[in-house]
XYZ file of C-alpha atoms in Angstrom:
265
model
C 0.000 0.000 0.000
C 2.941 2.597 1.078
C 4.196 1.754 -2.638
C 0.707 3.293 -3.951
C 0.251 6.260 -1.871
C 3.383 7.913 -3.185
C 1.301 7.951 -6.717
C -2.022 9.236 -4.927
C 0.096 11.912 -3.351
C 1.466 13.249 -6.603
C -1.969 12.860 -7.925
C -3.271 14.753 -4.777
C -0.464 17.503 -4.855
C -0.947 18.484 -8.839
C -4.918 18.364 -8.533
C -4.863 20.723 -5.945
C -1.818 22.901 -7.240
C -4.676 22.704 -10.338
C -7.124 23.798 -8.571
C -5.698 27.262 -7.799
C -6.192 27.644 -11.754
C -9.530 26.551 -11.474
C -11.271 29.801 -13.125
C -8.202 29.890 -15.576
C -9.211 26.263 -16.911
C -12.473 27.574 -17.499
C -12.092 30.789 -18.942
C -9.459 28.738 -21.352
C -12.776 27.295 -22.753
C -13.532 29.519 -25.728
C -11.948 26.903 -28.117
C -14.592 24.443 -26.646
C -17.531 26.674 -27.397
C -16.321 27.973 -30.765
C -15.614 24.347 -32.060
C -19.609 23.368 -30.377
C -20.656 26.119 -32.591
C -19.216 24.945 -35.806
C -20.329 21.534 -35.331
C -24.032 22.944 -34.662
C -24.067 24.930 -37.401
C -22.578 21.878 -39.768
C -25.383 19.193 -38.311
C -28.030 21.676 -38.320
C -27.563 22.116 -42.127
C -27.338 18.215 -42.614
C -30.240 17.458 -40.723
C -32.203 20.512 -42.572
C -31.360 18.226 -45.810
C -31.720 14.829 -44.601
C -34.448 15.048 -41.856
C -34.698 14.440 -38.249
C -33.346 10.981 -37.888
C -29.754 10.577 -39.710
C -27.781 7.131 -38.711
C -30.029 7.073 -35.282
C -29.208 10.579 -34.372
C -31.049 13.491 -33.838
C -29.608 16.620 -33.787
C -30.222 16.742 -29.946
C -28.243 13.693 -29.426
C -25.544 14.240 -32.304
C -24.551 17.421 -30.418
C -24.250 15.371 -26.745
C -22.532 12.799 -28.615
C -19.915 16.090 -29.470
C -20.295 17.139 -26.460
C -18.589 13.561 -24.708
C -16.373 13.561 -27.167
C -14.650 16.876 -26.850
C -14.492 16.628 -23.490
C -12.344 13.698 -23.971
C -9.934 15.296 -26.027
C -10.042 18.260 -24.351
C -8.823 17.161 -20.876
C -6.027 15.642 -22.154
C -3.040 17.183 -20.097
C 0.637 17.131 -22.145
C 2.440 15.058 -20.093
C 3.279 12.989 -22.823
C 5.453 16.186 -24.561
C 7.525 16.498 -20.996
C 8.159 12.906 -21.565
C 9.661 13.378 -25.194
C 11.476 16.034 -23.633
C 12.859 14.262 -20.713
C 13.726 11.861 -22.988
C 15.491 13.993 -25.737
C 17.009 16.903 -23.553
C 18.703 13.270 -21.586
C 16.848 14.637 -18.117
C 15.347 11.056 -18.410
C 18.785 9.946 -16.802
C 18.614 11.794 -13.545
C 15.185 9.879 -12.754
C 16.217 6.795 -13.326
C 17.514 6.286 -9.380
C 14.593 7.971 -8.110
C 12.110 6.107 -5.838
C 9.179 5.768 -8.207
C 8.263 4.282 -11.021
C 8.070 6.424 -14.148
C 5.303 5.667 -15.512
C 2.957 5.598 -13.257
C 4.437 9.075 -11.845
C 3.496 10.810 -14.901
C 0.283 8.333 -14.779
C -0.260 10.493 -11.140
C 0.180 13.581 -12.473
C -2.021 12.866 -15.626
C -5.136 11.981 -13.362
C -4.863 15.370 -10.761
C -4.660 17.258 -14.200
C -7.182 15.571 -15.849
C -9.800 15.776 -12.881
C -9.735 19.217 -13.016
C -9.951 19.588 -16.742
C -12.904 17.370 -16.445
C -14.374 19.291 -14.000
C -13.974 22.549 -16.282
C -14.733 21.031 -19.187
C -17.723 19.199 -18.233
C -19.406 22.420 -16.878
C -18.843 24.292 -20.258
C -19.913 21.216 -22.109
C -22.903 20.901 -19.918
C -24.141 24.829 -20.414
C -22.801 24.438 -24.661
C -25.213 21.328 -24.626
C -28.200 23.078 -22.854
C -27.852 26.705 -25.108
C -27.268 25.308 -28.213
C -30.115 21.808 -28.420
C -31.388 21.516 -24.793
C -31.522 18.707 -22.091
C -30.354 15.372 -23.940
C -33.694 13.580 -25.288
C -34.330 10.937 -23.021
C -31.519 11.516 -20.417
C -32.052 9.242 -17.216
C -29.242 10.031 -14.423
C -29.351 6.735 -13.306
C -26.891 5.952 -16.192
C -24.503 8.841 -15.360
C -21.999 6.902 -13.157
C -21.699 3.878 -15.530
C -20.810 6.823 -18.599
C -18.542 8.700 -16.264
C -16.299 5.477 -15.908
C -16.209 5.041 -19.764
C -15.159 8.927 -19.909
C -12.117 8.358 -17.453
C -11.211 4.694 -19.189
C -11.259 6.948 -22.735
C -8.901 9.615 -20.803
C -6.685 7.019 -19.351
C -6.377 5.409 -22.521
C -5.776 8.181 -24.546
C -2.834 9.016 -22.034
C -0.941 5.775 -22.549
C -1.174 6.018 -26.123
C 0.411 9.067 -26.254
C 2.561 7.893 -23.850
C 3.612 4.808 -25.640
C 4.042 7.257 -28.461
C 5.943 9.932 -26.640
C 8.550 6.717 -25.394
C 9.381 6.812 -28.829
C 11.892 9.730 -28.551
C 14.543 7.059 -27.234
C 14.742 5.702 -31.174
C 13.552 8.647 -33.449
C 15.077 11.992 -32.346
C 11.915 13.387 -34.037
C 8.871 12.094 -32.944
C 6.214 14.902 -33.168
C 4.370 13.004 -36.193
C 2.845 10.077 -34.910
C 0.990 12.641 -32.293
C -0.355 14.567 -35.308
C -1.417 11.225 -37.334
C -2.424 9.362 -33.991
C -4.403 12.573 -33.242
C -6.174 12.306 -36.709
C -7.117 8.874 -36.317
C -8.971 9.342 -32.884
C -10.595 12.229 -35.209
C -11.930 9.989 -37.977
C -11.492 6.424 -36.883
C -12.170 7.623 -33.403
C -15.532 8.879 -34.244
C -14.698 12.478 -32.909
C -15.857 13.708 -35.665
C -18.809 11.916 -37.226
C -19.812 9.052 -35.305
C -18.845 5.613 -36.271
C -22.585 4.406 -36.796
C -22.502 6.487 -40.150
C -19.773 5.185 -41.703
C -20.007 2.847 -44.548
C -20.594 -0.582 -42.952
C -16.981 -2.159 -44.462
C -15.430 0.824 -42.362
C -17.807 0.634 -38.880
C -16.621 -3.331 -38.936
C -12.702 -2.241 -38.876
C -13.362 1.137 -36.854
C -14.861 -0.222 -33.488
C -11.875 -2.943 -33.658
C -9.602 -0.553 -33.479
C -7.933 1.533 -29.876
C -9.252 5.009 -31.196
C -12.934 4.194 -31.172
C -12.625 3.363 -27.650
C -11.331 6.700 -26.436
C -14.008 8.815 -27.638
C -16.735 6.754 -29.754
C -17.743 4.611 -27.105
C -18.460 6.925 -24.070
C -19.865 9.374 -26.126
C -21.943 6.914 -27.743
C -22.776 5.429 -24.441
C -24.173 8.624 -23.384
C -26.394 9.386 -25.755
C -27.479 5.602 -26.463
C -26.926 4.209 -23.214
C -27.274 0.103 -22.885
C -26.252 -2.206 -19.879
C -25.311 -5.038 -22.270
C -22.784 -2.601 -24.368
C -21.576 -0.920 -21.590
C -20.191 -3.685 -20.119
C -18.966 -5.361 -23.602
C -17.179 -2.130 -24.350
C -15.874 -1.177 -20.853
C -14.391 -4.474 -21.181
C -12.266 -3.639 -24.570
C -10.962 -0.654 -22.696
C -10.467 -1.996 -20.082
C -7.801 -4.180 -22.313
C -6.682 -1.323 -24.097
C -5.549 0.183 -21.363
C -4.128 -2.700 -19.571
C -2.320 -3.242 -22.865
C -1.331 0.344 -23.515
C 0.115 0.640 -19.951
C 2.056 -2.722 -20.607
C 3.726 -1.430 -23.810
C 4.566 2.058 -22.252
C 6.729 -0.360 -19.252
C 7.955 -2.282 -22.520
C 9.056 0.580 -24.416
C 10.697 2.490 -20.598
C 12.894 0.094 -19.721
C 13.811 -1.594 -22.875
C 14.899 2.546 -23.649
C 16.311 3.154 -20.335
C 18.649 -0.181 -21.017
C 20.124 1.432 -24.158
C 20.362 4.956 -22.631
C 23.335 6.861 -23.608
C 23.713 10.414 -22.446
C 26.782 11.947 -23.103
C 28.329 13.899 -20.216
C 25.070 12.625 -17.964
């Protein structure tokens, strides 16, 4: 147990050193309401031309579904471009000795970060939701723990993607791509975007296979389409993604920190 409370102290220590940003976080919002906007004004238009129902959506629950899954991408903290950084500037070497584990010290920091960008986030989205379309069609609270827990298990998974990704640095000196096509993938594949039930049925069957649908697709589409039998089929595939994600990050670390070289370190 000692082992784990270092890890909820860190998390502890940077949610509350968060905290003192608190109205910061949520004036920093403007991006989130702008890009709601857009996206009203493009559905609005397509359900003007195609009708009320497109795909199973209405336009009250296509802009909830939006709603989930910017606030997924949108509490995503950077700890993964420290990481390239530790790893490139060779700072990486002076934590090697220290008593934690890496990972799951930037894990720590990630969730005191990310609970307070969820917190921030989630109000905006809430008040973006109710302006622009209204309470969501059919909402029942009941389901609002079981979505939360999809939310954080698309949050955590996102992280130790980009961590895996960020890990990288100790073979490419230049690894700022694979963010930017990783982060177009969870835009398209992921359903960010448009959501995965409209895509052309070859492309739905290789999309929900895939990580990316699982960090914003599926709670969003939980939310708005909540089922007991789903939820717990698709908690379960993040549940391995993460698991799996987490166990490549430790692969990539120390299989890194083995080769590390840092001259004059």
């Amino acid at each position: 147990m000692r082992k784990i409370d270092k890890y909820f102290e860190v998390m502890k220590i940077t949610l509350s050193n968060k905290l003192v940003y608190f109205w910061d976080y949520l004036s920093n919002n403007l991006f989130f309401v702008f890009i709601m906007f857009v996206y009203w004004m493009l559905w609005k238009a397509i359900f003007a031309s195609k009708g009320d129902v497109v795909g199973g959506f209405t336009l009250n629950s296509i802009m909830w579904y939006l709603v989930v899954t910017e606030l997924v991408t949108l509490s995503r903290p950077n700890v993964h471009m420290q990481i390239t950084k530790d790893v490139k500037d060779g700072s990486i070497a002076y934590l090697l000795n220290k008593p934690y584990d890496y990972i799951l010290y930037n894990f720590s920091l990630f969730l005191g970060e990310t609970g307070i960008k969820l917190m921030t986030n989630g109000l905006v989205g809430l008040l973006v939701g109710l302006v622009f379309v209204g309470p969501l069609n059919g909402a029942n609270l009941l389901y609002l723990p079981f979505v939360l827990v999809s939310i954080v298990l698309g949050c955590m998974l996102n992280f130790f993607i980009y961590m895996t990704l960020a890990l990288t640095a100790f073979w490419f000196e230049e690894n700022q791509a694979f963010f930017w096509i990783y982060s177009k993938l969870v835009f398209t594949m992921g359903g960010m975007l448009i959501p995965i039930d409209l895509f052309p049925e070859w492309l739905q069957k290789i999309a929900v296979y895939m990580p990316f649908a699982y960090v914003t697709y599926v709670p969003a589409r939980l939310a708005v389409h909540f089922d007991m039998g789903l939820f717990i089929s698709n908690v379960s595939v993040q549940l391995c993604y993460v698991v799996t994600f987490y166990l490549l990050a430790n692969v990539l670390y120390r299989k890194g920190a083995r080769q590390l070289n840092v001259q004059g370190g």
